[in-house]
């Protein structure tokens, strides 16, 4: 080691080349020889590293990262790995970047730059980029489903993974019972619990949509058992409560928990948790709104859809319905069967077609069906019933009209008696046992268009196994064929019906539907409704134990 009484000749040469300005440089700088001994340090370096005096070991005066960086300098290291680059590290509260410059005799001059501000800016930028990516991912996952429970699972799962060690989502409840979603230890569970929101500071306010209280105001030791998930290992050290804002109504509240061995929530983390909660709240609110609307739609749709038909007083009823679009469940065609009070009373069957398609037409079908339900006591007089229905439609705000056919059915003496009345609708077809197809002699004007309504009623008897087919014009006007522009027509319908001689009502409906679907292919033009009324294949009725029984003849 060279004497500490003065700089070595190599250092003297170096310092003479840079002059006295080297000692007054605005950046810390020091010269270190190949053995790791400080040769010289300017005033800035001495203030930064008080131990960096002439002759001191660099390892005793500077941080370890700078010592390791110096070992990679010098001629040998340059020949082995190329010129050394800058090294960076912490010194107290600062971040320093040290740049080596080769000097004479293998010495190295280290120029140090305070890189604290840039490091903090880069760290802040990385943090914002990570948060932005997290929020984008959260938005995608939250909006991927309109299922309320799924949105709750995604919310607490992402919160426990990225914001805290565990998360509890408290949804609005009825009374004190609240749905909860809990995430801890990588698992998410759902349950409903009777809770007191006032037991967690700020929770009652958060459930009402008020801003959250600072996490430092919440004592983790005072949390109730329901707010601490079983999967959270270790005591709770920090708690944050934030509201989940929704569309006009709060979507709930989110409780974030961290273990005692982790850092407490700081102000920026609480703000970021509120940003995440805002997105989660919007998604939850949309999912709940969709669920409510779906429930309302399902309830209303149940009243608009055609009913499932069955056997009534020994007579078979079967129906088939298909809308003009696969995406729609209801349309302008409809049918109904209103059973008589007893075997000797008439059953009223109705099949109709409202002008138009889709939901608007379906609304009018609902009105017609409800009106006919109210007019059932007058079903023995088809003409009067149709006139009252016509008046009800003319007095409403609807501008649509409808066609329909009424069939009053009564079984007696081995024969099924039908009264058939058409109101602007295609006349029903009668399928006899031998395959002959007849058209019922009934006609009339449509309802809901003209103040005066005229109709004629046909009386038809069905022997065992014979069928009366009611259908809408969507059957005969279905276009298909080789070029897709030819209507199926009355003749093809009669031929297809003739093939159904002796079939049960359900088989007749399926055969007609299959024939029209084969003709049209995938091209639907109009709603299609078909109803078959088939006389039972029995000739005698006997009363056994209060029940009507039949004896089969074929």
CSV table of C-alpha atoms in Angstrom, one decimal, residues 135 210 244 292 525:
chain,number,residue,atom,x,y,z
A,135,UNK,CA,-58.1,-2.1,-13.0
A,210,UNK,CA,-71.3,7.4,2.5
A,244,UNK,CA,-69.5,-0.2,-3.4
A,292,UNK,CA,-84.4,-8.3,-11.4
A,525,UNK,CA,-91.0,-16.0,-42.4
